[in-house]
Amino acid sequence: MTNRRLFIKQSSLALAALAITPSCVWGASSQKTLGIQLYSLRDILESNPEKVLSKVADIGYKQVEVYGYNNGKFWGLEVKELKKILAAKGLESPSGHYGMDDFLSGTKDNLDEIIEVSKQLNHQYLVIPALKESLRQSADDYKKLAKQFNAIGERCKANGLKLGYHNHDYEFMKYGSQTGYDILLQNTNPALVDFEMDIYWVARAGLNPIDLFNKYPNRFVMWHIKDMDKQKPQLNTEIGNGSIDFKKIFAERKSSGIKYYYLEQENFNIDPFESISKSYQYLQKELL
């Protein structure tokens, strides 16, 4: 009887604490939500996307960032089919990578189509994943791009989305005293445009991500997390095995404005599923 009364009392206290501080409880939980950029698995994804998504979910990933939309489909799947599979696997897709080179160069206005796909998949962010070289030749080019990003951001906002931009290393080429990345960050409206920092490419360019967090606080709401091989910097490795000090970076994550964490690995030395499983375990136990 005493044990039963103690159990009831402890349960009541726990429920009371949950009622009083739900934001604290759920905030702690949400910090451990980890996603993966599906481009990591591109070599096997396109042959059997449902099987790959099932394995991703089994490892523990709860979110996926899609890529590869083309002619109304992702890897042969209609958008409604992909949405159904994601739901069945318990996966959500907060963001997606959509090539915008044709739109930015003025050769094709496919933005409305991309926005509609993003809405169907319940994205919060429509992310520009890269820029072809002809669009980024000078400081003036980057200033033009910033204006275009703001305009795209306006159209996204009108549809309940926000624009994001994902970097590589070429954005860190200097034009006078500024890099292309500086120009984009300084000339885009934070209310319309956020940034997805690829930590590997920042490090590959010889920069410290924390310096960018401090210079542009709250602008990096998404991260791509991939480690750099210690012997061959052009290669990736499992998180925690490489040369990037993620513990220091994660210690400063609040200043970045982080909302979504995505593992990304572009090449593998071991089985891809074994690799993304090892990275998942390290991220959950050591970093998140």
Tab-separated table of C-alpha atoms in Angstrom:
chain	number	residue	atom	x	y	z
A	1	MET	CA	0.000	0.000	0.000
A	2	THR	CA	2.843	2.351	0.885
A	3	ASN	CA	4.529	1.708	-2.455
A	4	ARG	CA	1.277	2.321	-4.271
A	5	ARG	CA	0.754	5.648	-2.486
A	6	LEU	CA	4.327	6.660	-3.237
A	7	PHE	CA	3.864	5.781	-6.925
A	8	ILE	CA	0.657	7.851	-7.124
A	9	LYS	CA	2.346	10.780	-5.398
A	10	GLN	CA	5.388	10.666	-7.692
A	11	SER	CA	3.170	10.367	-10.778
A	12	SER	CA	1.116	13.367	-9.672
A	13	LEU	CA	4.248	15.433	-9.128
A	14	ALA	CA	5.573	14.472	-12.556
A	15	LEU	CA	2.306	15.447	-14.231
A	16	ALA	CA	2.254	18.715	-12.333
A	17	ALA	CA	5.798	19.495	-13.448
A	18	LEU	CA	4.854	18.746	-17.050
A	19	ALA	CA	1.847	21.035	-16.811
A	20	ILE	CA	3.935	23.834	-15.316
A	21	THR	CA	6.961	23.631	-17.622
A	22	PRO	CA	5.979	21.986	-20.918
A	23	SER	CA	8.277	24.188	-22.960
A	24	CYS	CA	11.283	23.046	-20.974
A	25	VAL	CA	10.359	19.394	-21.332
A	26	TRP	CA	9.619	19.520	-25.030
A	27	GLY	CA	12.515	21.877	-25.707
A	28	ALA	CA	14.966	19.341	-24.314
A	29	SER	CA	13.417	16.600	-26.411
A	30	SER	CA	13.387	18.587	-29.654
A	31	GLN	CA	17.100	19.329	-29.336
A	32	LYS	CA	17.767	15.636	-29.907
A	33	THR	CA	15.782	15.472	-33.151
A	34	LEU	CA	18.228	14.620	-35.896
A	35	GLY	CA	17.724	14.603	-39.635
A	36	ILE	CA	19.664	13.489	-42.673
A	37	GLN	CA	20.142	15.069	-46.070
A	38	LEU	CA	19.104	12.231	-48.370
A	39	TYR	CA	21.719	13.211	-50.942
A	40	SER	CA	24.062	11.244	-48.669
A	41	LEU	CA	22.399	8.049	-49.891
A	42	ARG	CA	21.927	9.048	-53.518
A	43	ASP	CA	23.762	6.017	-54.932
A	44	ILE	CA	21.241	3.604	-53.407
A	45	LEU	CA	18.201	5.796	-52.848
A	46	GLU	CA	17.050	6.086	-56.423
A	47	SER	CA	16.796	2.334	-56.984
A	48	ASN	CA	14.557	1.679	-53.960
A	49	PRO	CA	13.571	4.857	-52.100
A	50	GLU	CA	11.025	3.181	-49.822
A	51	LYS	CA	13.551	0.634	-48.555
A	52	VAL	CA	16.182	3.316	-47.962
A	53	LEU	CA	13.731	5.558	-46.089
A	54	SER	CA	12.703	2.601	-43.954
A	55	LYS	CA	16.333	1.944	-42.973
A	56	VAL	CA	16.886	5.624	-42.229
A	57	ALA	CA	13.911	5.593	-39.870
A	58	ASP	CA	15.030	2.327	-38.247
A	59	ILE	CA	18.392	3.889	-37.366
A	60	GLY	CA	16.519	6.631	-35.497
A	61	TYR	CA	16.434	9.617	-37.827
A	62	LYS	CA	13.154	11.520	-37.548
A	63	GLN	CA	13.648	14.119	-40.263
A	64	VAL	CA	14.855	14.076	-43.849
A	65	GLU	CA	15.906	16.831	-46.184
A	66	VAL	CA	14.930	15.922	-49.716
A	67	TYR	CA	16.712	16.655	-52.982
A	68	GLY	CA	16.405	15.644	-56.599
A	69	TYR	CA	12.975	16.954	-57.596
A	70	ASN	CA	12.654	16.671	-61.362
A	71	ASN	CA	9.680	16.607	-63.722
A	72	GLY	CA	7.178	16.267	-60.903
A	73	LYS	CA	8.944	13.421	-59.114
A	74	PHE	CA	11.549	12.511	-56.523
A	75	TRP	CA	13.549	9.419	-57.594
A	76	GLY	CA	10.629	8.132	-59.642
A	77	LEU	CA	8.059	8.830	-56.935
A	78	GLU	CA	5.153	11.211	-57.339
A	79	VAL	CA	5.100	13.817	-54.581
A	80	LYS	CA	1.971	12.305	-53.035
A	81	GLU	CA	3.649	8.868	-53.014
A	82	LEU	CA	6.703	10.239	-51.248
A	83	LYS	CA	4.539	12.039	-48.715
A	84	LYS	CA	2.679	8.808	-47.972
A	85	ILE	CA	5.907	6.840	-47.501
A	86	LEU	CA	7.370	9.482	-45.191
A	87	ALA	CA	4.258	9.407	-43.034
A	88	ALA	CA	4.286	5.599	-42.896
A	89	LYS	CA	7.917	5.620	-41.711
A	90	GLY	CA	7.335	8.313	-39.100
A	91	LEU	CA	9.502	10.810	-40.974
A	92	GLU	CA	8.968	14.501	-41.586
A	93	SER	CA	10.697	16.787	-44.047
A	94	PRO	CA	11.239	20.291	-42.671
A	95	SER	CA	13.197	21.372	-45.740
A	96	GLY	CA	14.212	20.432	-49.240
A	97	HIS	CA	16.962	21.296	-51.713
A	98	TYR	CA	15.658	22.615	-55.026
A	99	GLY	CA	17.903	23.693	-57.880
A	100	MET	CA	17.237	27.328	-58.749
A	101	ASP	CA	19.912	28.073	-61.342
A	102	ASP	CA	17.419	28.323	-64.202
A	103	PHE	CA	15.182	30.639	-62.211
A	104	LEU	CA	18.074	32.829	-61.036
A	105	SER	CA	19.485	33.098	-64.558
A	106	GLY	CA	16.070	34.038	-65.925
A	107	THR	CA	15.673	31.055	-68.242
A	108	LYS	CA	12.780	29.383	-66.414
A	109	ASP	CA	10.183	30.542	-63.899
A	110	ASN	CA	9.502	27.354	-61.975
A	111	LEU	CA	9.296	28.910	-58.518
A	112	ASP	CA	5.545	28.474	-58.122
A	113	GLU	CA	5.899	24.771	-58.896
A	114	ILE	CA	8.693	24.342	-56.344
A	115	ILE	CA	6.735	26.257	-53.714
A	116	GLU	CA	3.714	24.032	-54.296
A	117	VAL	CA	5.824	20.870	-53.910
A	118	SER	CA	7.351	22.288	-50.727
A	119	LYS	CA	3.899	22.937	-49.325
A	120	GLN	CA	2.711	19.434	-50.193
A	121	LEU	CA	5.644	17.975	-48.245
A	122	ASN	CA	5.040	20.312	-45.309
A	123	HIS	CA	8.443	21.966	-45.560
A	124	GLN	CA	9.227	25.003	-43.499
A	125	TYR	CA	12.218	25.861	-45.672
A	126	LEU	CA	12.840	25.864	-49.402
A	127	VAL	CA	16.628	25.678	-49.714
A	128	ILE	CA	18.817	26.740	-52.633
A	129	PRO	CA	21.579	24.102	-52.531
A	130	ALA	CA	24.229	25.619	-54.814
A	131	LEU	CA	24.945	28.244	-57.474
A	132	LYS	CA	26.425	27.560	-60.879
A	133	GLU	CA	29.683	29.343	-61.531
A	134	SER	CA	28.342	31.787	-64.100
A	135	LEU	CA	26.026	33.314	-61.485
A	136	ARG	CA	28.812	34.144	-58.990
A	137	GLN	CA	31.693	35.822	-60.778
A	138	SER	CA	31.938	39.079	-58.829
A	139	ALA	CA	30.784	41.088	-55.830
A	140	ASP	CA	28.095	42.629	-58.026
A	141	ASP	CA	26.871	39.146	-58.900
A	142	TYR	CA	26.482	38.333	-55.218
A	143	LYS	CA	24.652	41.620	-54.620
A	144	LYS	CA	22.286	40.741	-57.452
A	145	LEU	CA	21.778	37.297	-55.960
A	146	ALA	CA	20.967	38.816	-52.582
A	147	LYS	CA	18.220	40.900	-54.198
A	148	GLN	CA	16.887	37.836	-55.957
A	149	PHE	CA	16.942	35.875	-52.689
A	150	ASN	CA	14.899	38.589	-51.018
A	151	ALA	CA	12.368	38.502	-53.848
A	152	ILE	CA	12.129	34.698	-53.670
A	153	GLY	CA	11.833	35.013	-49.907
A	154	GLU	CA	8.828	37.292	-50.327
A	155	ARG	CA	7.084	34.717	-52.494
A	156	CYS	CA	7.962	31.967	-50.015
A	157	LYS	CA	6.645	34.007	-47.100
A	158	ALA	CA	3.343	34.554	-48.891
A	159	ASN	CA	3.013	30.761	-48.995
A	160	GLY	CA	3.984	30.000	-45.411
A	161	LEU	CA	7.596	29.077	-46.238
A	162	LYS	CA	11.007	30.614	-45.767
A	163	LEU	CA	13.973	30.614	-48.104
A	164	GLY	CA	17.266	29.048	-47.066
A	165	TYR	CA	20.686	29.014	-48.716
A	166	HIS	CA	23.246	26.208	-48.405
A	167	ASN	CA	26.929	27.019	-48.803
A	168	HIS	CA	29.944	25.236	-50.223
A	169	ASP	CA	33.434	26.739	-50.057
A	170	TYR	CA	33.362	28.982	-53.123
A	171	GLU	CA	31.264	31.593	-51.300
A	172	PHE	CA	34.325	32.389	-49.174
A	173	MET	CA	36.349	33.757	-52.068
A	174	LYS	CA	37.130	37.388	-51.317
A	175	TYR	CA	36.069	40.343	-53.422
A	176	GLY	CA	38.048	43.177	-51.893
A	177	SER	CA	37.482	42.984	-48.119
A	178	GLN	CA	34.333	40.871	-48.339
A	179	THR	CA	33.519	37.321	-49.252
A	180	GLY	CA	30.547	36.357	-51.358
A	181	TYR	CA	29.023	34.880	-48.204
A	182	ASP	CA	29.390	38.218	-46.391
A	183	ILE	CA	27.595	39.948	-49.235
A	184	LEU	CA	24.706	37.483	-49.136
A	185	LEU	CA	24.346	37.678	-45.359
A	186	GLN	CA	24.581	41.457	-45.220
A	187	ASN	CA	22.207	42.125	-48.110
A	188	THR	CA	19.431	39.623	-47.429
A	189	ASN	CA	16.513	40.354	-45.129
A	190	PRO	CA	16.602	38.072	-42.048
A	191	ALA	CA	12.812	38.055	-42.086
A	192	LEU	CA	12.890	36.469	-45.549
A	193	VAL	CA	16.138	34.522	-45.873
A	194	ASP	CA	17.921	32.122	-43.516
A	195	PHE	CA	21.082	30.114	-44.073
A	196	GLU	CA	21.928	26.438	-43.878
A	197	MET	CA	25.550	26.204	-42.811
A	198	ASP	CA	27.522	23.298	-44.200
A	199	ILE	CA	30.115	23.047	-41.433
A	200	TYR	CA	32.464	20.880	-43.459
A	201	TRP	CA	32.677	23.397	-46.289
A	202	VAL	CA	33.244	26.280	-43.874
A	203	ALA	CA	36.135	24.340	-42.327
A	204	ARG	CA	37.398	23.329	-45.771
A	205	ALA	CA	37.596	27.030	-46.649
A	206	GLY	CA	39.841	27.530	-43.612
A	207	LEU	CA	37.266	29.316	-41.452
A	208	ASN	CA	35.811	28.698	-38.010
A	209	PRO	CA	32.003	28.301	-37.957
A	210	ILE	CA	31.860	29.877	-34.501
A	211	ASP	CA	33.293	33.126	-35.887
A	212	LEU	CA	30.401	33.242	-38.346
A	213	PHE	CA	27.868	32.535	-35.568
A	214	ASN	CA	29.250	35.514	-33.682
A	215	LYS	CA	29.396	37.775	-36.718
A	216	TYR	CA	25.908	36.874	-37.949
A	217	PRO	CA	23.947	35.613	-34.933
A	218	ASN	CA	20.720	33.681	-35.494
A	219	ARG	CA	21.161	33.444	-39.268
A	220	PHE	CA	22.181	29.763	-39.433
A	221	VAL	CA	18.989	27.929	-38.567
A	222	MET	CA	19.991	24.687	-40.295
A	223	TRP	CA	23.285	22.832	-40.238
A	224	HIS	CA	24.814	20.210	-42.469
A	225	ILE	CA	27.038	18.122	-40.240
A	226	LYS	CA	29.779	16.110	-41.899
A	227	ASP	CA	33.312	15.417	-40.728
A	228	MET	CA	36.586	15.849	-42.578
A	229	ASP	CA	38.966	12.940	-43.029
A	230	LYS	CA	42.186	13.629	-41.129
A	231	GLN	CA	44.469	12.401	-43.913
A	232	LYS	CA	42.486	13.406	-46.985
A	233	PRO	CA	40.457	16.613	-46.387
A	234	GLN	CA	38.598	16.129	-49.660
A	235	LEU	CA	36.936	13.054	-48.128
A	236	ASN	CA	34.289	12.749	-45.424
A	237	THR	CA	34.205	10.400	-42.480
A	238	GLU	CA	31.850	9.480	-39.658
A	239	ILE	CA	31.146	12.255	-37.156
A	240	GLY	CA	33.751	12.167	-34.381
A	241	ASN	CA	36.363	10.386	-36.493
A	242	GLY	CA	37.606	13.413	-38.390
A	243	SER	CA	39.417	16.694	-37.859
A	244	ILE	CA	36.480	19.020	-37.130
A	245	ASP	CA	36.021	19.872	-33.450
A	246	PHE	CA	32.251	19.467	-33.289
A	247	LYS	CA	32.148	19.647	-29.494
A	248	LYS	CA	33.356	23.251	-29.574
A	249	ILE	CA	30.976	24.104	-32.394
A	250	PHE	CA	27.965	22.528	-30.684
A	251	ALA	CA	28.822	24.367	-27.461
A	252	GLU	CA	28.118	27.618	-29.347
A	253	ARG	CA	25.081	26.399	-31.261
A	254	LYS	CA	22.546	28.716	-29.619
A	255	SER	CA	24.201	31.777	-31.115
A	256	SER	CA	23.683	30.343	-34.592
A	257	GLY	CA	19.895	30.222	-34.193
A	258	ILE	CA	19.883	26.486	-34.922
A	259	LYS	CA	16.557	24.749	-35.539
A	260	TYR	CA	17.414	21.712	-37.658
A	261	TYR	CA	20.426	19.407	-37.670
A	262	TYR	CA	21.097	17.295	-40.766
A	263	LEU	CA	23.795	14.705	-41.099
A	264	GLU	CA	25.310	14.739	-44.553
A	265	GLN	CA	28.100	12.563	-45.874
A	266	GLU	CA	29.069	12.723	-49.522
A	267	ASN	CA	31.391	9.699	-49.672
A	268	PHE	CA	31.921	6.553	-47.625
A	269	ASN	CA	34.720	4.127	-46.787
A	270	ILE	CA	32.326	1.678	-45.115
A	271	ASP	CA	28.762	0.545	-45.741
A	272	PRO	CA	26.637	3.725	-45.930
A	273	PHE	CA	24.031	2.490	-43.441
A	274	GLU	CA	26.724	1.458	-40.974
A	275	SER	CA	28.298	4.877	-41.436
A	276	ILE	CA	25.150	6.944	-40.884
A	277	SER	CA	24.290	4.743	-37.900
A	278	LYS	CA	27.684	5.414	-36.283
A	279	SER	CA	27.297	9.140	-36.895
A	280	TYR	CA	23.778	9.071	-35.477
A	281	GLN	CA	24.965	7.383	-32.284
A	282	TYR	CA	27.852	9.807	-31.823
A	283	LEU	CA	25.690	12.844	-32.432
A	284	GLN	CA	23.016	11.706	-30.000
A	285	LYS	CA	25.380	10.614	-27.230
A	286	GLU	CA	28.157	13.191	-27.509
A	287	LEU	CA	26.761	16.326	-29.118
A	288	LEU	CA	23.006	16.746	-28.862
